[in-house]
Short mmCIF file of C-alpha atoms in Angstrom, two decimals:
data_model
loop_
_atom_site.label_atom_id
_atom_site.label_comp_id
_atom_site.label_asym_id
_atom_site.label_seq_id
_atom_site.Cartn_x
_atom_site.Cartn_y
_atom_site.Cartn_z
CA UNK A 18 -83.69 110.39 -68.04
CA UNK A 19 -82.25 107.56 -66.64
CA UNK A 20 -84.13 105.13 -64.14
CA UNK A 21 -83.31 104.89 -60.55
CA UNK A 22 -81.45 101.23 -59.90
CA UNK A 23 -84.29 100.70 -57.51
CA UNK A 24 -86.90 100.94 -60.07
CA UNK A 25 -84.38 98.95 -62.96
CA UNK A 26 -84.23 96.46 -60.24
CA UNK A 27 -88.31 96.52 -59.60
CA UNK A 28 -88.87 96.03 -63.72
CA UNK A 29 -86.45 93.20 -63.91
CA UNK A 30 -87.99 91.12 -61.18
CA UNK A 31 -91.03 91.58 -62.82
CA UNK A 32 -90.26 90.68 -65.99
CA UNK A 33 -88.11 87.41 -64.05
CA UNK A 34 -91.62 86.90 -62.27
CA UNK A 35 -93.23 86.56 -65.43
CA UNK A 36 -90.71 84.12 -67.39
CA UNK A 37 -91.19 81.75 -64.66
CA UNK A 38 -92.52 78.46 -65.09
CA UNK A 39 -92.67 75.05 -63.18
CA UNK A 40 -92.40 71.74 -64.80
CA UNK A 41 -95.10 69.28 -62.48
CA UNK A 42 -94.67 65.55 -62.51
CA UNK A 43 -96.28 62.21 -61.91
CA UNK A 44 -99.78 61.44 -62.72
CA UNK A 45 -101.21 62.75 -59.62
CA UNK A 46 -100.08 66.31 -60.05
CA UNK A 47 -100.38 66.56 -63.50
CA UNK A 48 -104.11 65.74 -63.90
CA UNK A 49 -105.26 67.37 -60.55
CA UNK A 50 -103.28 70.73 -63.01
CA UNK A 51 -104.91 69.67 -65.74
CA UNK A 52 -107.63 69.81 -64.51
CA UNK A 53 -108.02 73.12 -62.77
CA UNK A 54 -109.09 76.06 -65.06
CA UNK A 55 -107.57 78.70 -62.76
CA UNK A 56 -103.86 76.73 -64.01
CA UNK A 57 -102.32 78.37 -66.91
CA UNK A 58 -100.79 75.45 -68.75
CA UNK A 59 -98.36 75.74 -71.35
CA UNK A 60 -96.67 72.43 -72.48
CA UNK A 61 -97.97 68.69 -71.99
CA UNK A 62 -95.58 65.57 -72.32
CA UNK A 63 -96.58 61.86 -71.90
CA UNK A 64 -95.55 58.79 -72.48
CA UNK A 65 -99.12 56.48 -74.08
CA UNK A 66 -99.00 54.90 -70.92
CA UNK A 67 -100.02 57.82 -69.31
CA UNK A 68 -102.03 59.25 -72.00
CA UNK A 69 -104.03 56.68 -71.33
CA UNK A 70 -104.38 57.15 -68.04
CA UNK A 71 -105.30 60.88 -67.77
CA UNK A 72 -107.03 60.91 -71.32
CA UNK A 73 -110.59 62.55 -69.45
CA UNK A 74 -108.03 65.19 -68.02
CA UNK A 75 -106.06 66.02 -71.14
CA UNK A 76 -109.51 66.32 -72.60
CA UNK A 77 -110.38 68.90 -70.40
CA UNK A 78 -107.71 70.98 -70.62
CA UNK A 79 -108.34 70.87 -74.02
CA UNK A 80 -104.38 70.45 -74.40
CA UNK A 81 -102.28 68.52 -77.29
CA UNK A 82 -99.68 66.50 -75.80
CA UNK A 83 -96.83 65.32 -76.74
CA UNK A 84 -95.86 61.95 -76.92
CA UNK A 85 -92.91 60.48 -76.23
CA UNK A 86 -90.86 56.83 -75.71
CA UNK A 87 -90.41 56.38 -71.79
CA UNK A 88 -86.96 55.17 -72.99
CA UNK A 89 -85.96 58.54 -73.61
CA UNK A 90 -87.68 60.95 -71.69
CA UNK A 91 -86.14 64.13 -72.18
CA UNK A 92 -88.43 66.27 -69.98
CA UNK A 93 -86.31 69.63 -68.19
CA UNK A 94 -86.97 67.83 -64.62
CA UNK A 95 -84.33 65.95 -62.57
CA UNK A 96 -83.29 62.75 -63.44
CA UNK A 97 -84.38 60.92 -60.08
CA UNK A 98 -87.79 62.00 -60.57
CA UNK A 99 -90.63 59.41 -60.28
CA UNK A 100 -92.39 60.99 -63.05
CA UNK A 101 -94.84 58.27 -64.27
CA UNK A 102 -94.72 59.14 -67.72
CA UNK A 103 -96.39 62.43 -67.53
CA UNK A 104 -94.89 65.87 -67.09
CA UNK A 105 -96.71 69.08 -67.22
CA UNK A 106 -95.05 72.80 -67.65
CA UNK A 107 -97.34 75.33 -65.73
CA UNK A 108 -97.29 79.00 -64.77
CA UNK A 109 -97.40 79.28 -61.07
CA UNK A 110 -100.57 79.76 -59.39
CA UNK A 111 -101.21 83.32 -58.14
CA UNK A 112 -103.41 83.28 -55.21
CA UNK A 113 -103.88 86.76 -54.16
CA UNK A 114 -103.20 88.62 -50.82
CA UNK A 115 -102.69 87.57 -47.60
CA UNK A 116 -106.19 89.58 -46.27
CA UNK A 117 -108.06 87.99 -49.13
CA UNK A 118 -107.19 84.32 -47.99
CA UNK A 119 -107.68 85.24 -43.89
CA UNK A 120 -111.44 86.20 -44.31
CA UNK A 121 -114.04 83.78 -42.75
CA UNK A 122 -114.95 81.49 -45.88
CA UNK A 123 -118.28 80.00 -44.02
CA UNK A 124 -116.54 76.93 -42.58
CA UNK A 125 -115.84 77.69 -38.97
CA UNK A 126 -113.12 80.33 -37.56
CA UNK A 127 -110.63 80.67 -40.09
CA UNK A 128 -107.33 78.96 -39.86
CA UNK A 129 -104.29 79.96 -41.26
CA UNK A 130 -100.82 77.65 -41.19
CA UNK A 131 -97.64 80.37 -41.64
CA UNK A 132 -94.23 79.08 -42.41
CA UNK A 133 -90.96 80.34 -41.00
CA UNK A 134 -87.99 78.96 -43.19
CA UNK A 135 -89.45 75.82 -44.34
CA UNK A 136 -87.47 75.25 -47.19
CA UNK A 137 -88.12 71.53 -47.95
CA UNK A 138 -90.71 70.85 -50.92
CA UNK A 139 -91.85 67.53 -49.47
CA UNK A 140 -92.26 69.04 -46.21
CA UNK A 141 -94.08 72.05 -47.69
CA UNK A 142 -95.91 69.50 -50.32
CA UNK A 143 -97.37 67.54 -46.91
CA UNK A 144 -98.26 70.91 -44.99
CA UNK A 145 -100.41 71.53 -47.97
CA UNK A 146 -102.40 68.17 -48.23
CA UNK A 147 -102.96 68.47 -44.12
CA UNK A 148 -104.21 72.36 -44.80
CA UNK A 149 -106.58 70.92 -47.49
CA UNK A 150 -107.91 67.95 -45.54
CA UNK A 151 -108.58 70.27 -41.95
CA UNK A 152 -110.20 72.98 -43.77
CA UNK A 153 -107.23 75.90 -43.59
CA UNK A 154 -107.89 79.16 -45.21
CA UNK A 155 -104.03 79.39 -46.60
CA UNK A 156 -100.56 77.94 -46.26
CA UNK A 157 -98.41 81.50 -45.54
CA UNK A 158 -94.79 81.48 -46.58
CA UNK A 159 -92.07 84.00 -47.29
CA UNK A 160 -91.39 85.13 -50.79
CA UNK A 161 -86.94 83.92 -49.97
CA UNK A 162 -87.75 81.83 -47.16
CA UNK A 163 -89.64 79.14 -47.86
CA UNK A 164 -90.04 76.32 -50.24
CA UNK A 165 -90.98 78.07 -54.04
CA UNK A 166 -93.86 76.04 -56.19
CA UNK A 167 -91.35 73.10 -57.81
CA UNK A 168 -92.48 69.58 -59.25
CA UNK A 169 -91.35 67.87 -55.88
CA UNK A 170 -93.66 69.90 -53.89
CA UNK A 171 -96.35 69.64 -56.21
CA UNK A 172 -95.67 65.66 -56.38
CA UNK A 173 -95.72 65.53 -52.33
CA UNK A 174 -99.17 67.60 -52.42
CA UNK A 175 -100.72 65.10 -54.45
CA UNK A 176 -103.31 67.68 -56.30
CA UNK A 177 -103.79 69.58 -52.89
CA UNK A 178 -101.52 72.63 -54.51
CA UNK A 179 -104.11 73.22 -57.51
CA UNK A 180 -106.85 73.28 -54.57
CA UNK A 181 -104.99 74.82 -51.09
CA UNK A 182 -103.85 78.67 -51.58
CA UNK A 183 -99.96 78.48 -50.72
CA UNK A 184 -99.67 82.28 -50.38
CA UNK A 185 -96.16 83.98 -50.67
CA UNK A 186 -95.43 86.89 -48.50
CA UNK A 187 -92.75 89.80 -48.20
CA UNK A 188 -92.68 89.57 -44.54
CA UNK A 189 -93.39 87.08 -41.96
CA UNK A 190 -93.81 89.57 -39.10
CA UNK A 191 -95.41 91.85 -41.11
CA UNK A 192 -97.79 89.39 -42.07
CA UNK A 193 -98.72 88.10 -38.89
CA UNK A 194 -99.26 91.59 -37.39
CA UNK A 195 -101.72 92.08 -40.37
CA UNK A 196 -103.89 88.80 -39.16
CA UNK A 197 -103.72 89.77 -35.59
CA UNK A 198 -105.20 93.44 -36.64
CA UNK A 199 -107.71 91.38 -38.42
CA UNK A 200 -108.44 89.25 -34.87
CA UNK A 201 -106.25 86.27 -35.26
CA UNK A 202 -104.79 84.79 -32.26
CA UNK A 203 -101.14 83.72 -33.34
CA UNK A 204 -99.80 80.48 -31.90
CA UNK A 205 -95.94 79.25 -32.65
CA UNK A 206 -95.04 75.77 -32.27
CA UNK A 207 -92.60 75.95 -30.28
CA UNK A 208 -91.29 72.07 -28.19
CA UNK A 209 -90.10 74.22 -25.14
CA UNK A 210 -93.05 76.29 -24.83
CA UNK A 211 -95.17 75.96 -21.12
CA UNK A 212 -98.52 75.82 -22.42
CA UNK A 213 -100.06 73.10 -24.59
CA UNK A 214 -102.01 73.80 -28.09
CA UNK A 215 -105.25 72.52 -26.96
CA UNK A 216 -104.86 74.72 -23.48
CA UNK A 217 -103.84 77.82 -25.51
CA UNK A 218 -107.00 76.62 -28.10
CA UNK A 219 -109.65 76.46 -24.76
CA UNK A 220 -108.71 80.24 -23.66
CA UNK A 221 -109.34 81.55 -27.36
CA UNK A 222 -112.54 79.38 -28.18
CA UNK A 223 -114.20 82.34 -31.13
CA UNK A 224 -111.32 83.16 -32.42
CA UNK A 225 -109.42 82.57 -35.80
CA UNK A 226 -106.45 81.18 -35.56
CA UNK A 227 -102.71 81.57 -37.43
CA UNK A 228 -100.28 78.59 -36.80
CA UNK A 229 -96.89 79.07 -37.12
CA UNK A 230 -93.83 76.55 -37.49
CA UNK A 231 -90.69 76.78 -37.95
CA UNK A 232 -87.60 74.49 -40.23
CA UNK A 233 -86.78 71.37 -38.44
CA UNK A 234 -83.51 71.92 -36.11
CA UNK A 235 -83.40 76.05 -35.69
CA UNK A 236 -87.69 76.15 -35.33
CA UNK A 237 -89.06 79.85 -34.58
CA UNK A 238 -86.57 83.09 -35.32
CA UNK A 239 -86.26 84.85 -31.83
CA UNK A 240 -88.30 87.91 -34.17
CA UNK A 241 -91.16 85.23 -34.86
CA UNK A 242 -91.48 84.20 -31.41
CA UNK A 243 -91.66 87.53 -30.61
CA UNK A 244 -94.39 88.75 -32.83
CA UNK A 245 -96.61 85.73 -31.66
CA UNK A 246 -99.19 85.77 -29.34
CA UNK A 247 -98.28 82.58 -27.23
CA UNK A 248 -96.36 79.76 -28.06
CA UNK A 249 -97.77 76.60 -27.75
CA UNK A 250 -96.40 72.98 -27.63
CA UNK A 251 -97.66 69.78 -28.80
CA UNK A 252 -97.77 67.19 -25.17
CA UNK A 253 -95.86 64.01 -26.02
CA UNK A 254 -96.05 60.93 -24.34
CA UNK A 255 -92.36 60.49 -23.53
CA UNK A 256 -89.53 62.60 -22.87
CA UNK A 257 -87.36 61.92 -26.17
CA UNK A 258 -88.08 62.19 -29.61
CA UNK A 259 -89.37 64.85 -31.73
CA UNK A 260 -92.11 65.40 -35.01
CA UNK A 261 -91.30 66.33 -38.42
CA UNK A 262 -92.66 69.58 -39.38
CA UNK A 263 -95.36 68.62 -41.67
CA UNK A 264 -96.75 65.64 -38.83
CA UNK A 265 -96.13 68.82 -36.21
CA UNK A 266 -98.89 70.74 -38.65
CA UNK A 267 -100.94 68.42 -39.06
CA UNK A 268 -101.49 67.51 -35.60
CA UNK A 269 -101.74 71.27 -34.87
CA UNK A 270 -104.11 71.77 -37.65
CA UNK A 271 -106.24 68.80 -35.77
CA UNK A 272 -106.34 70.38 -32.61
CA UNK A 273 -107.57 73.52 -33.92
CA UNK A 274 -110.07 72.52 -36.30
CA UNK A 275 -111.69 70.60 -33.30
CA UNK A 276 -112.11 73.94 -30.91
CA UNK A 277 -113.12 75.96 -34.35
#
């Protein structure tokens, strides 16, 4: 019997799923991988230089590198790359479900940081080292609509994406109805929003909260603004001028952390 197209389709994204693999660069990023047990690693190149450098980390891992001339390094990543010598192929990290990363993990009310669009690894790659360093349960983005696991984002982490769960979702609305069934209080950054963060923050003092932020230039989709709770804006000091999405979270992520 022949298989519905749905189900062909199902198998083969599965099996694509799977295959996947990320090549991580630069010393950073490749011992912080190294280093993490929960990392399937797969292939290890280095120049001696950097051998050298993460020789207690390669020991770890228990890996055999390969070592080649930094004249000709032929690793699969793009030539621009700052590299450092060291490049590190990887499966991606699987960090479970959404509910499983939004329960209270001892430290406060939770906080999660959701993602609408944000398709930019370096912005992504900073989101994640501000979510490490103010305690956020997850970064939340969608499955096609935000930046995937690459090098560049790993780079821009610096070791924060082998530590901070970057979570990859079907749904964006879906997934912030599920946290507000599970007693979130869902703020989107939003610059023409009435209310302020920390005002929004002072009405919802024991609650968890879910930030969410949208790509530089469109922000929110009308449908994610809709689904929020409130949307909030960050006061600034003067009437022109604007921040970058990953300063915008980390502010945000600031502000709430310091009401949590």
């Amino acid at each position: 019997m022949k298989k519905p197209k749905w189900v062909v389709q199902k198998e083969k994204a599965r099996r694509d799923a799977d295959a996947e693999t990320v090549w991580l660069f630069g010393l950073h990023a490749v011992r912080d991988a190294l280093m993490n047990p929960e990392r399937e690693k797969l292939r290890l190149m280095v120049t001696k230089n950097a051998a050298d450098k993460l020789a207690e980390a390669i020991g770890i891992s228990g890996m055999e590198p390969e070592m080649v001339d930094p004249r000709s390094f032929a690793a699969p990543i793009d030539p621009q790359s700052v590299h450092q010598g060291a490049v590190l192929e990887v499966k991606p990290l699987k960090w479970g479900k959404l509910a499983d990363r939004a329960v209270d993990a001892g430290e406060g009310q939770p906080i999660m940081v959701l993602l609408d669009r944000v398709t930019d690894p370096h912005n992504v790659g900073a989101i994640l080292r501000s979510a490490e360093v103010f305690g956020a349960n997850a970064v939340v983005g969608t499955a096609r609509g935000s930046a995937p696991e690459t090098g560049a984002l790993a780079k821009t982490a610096s070791g924060a994406l082998e530590r901070q769960p970057y979570v990859r979702i079907r749904n964006l609305a879906d997934a912030m109805e599920e946290l507000k069934a599970m007693g979130y209080v869902v703020f989107g950054l939003d610059g023409e929003a009435e209310v302020t963060i920390e005002a929004a923050l002072a009405d919802a003092p024991n609650r968890p909260v879910a930030l969410v932020l949208g790509a530089e230039g469109p922000g929110l989709r009308d449908k994610t603004k809709a689904t929020c709770d409130q949307l909030v804006k960050i006061p600034f000091a003067r009437e022109f001028g604007s921040l970058n999405v990953s300063n915008a979270a980390a502010v945000a992520l600031y502000a709430t952390r310091n009401t949590r």
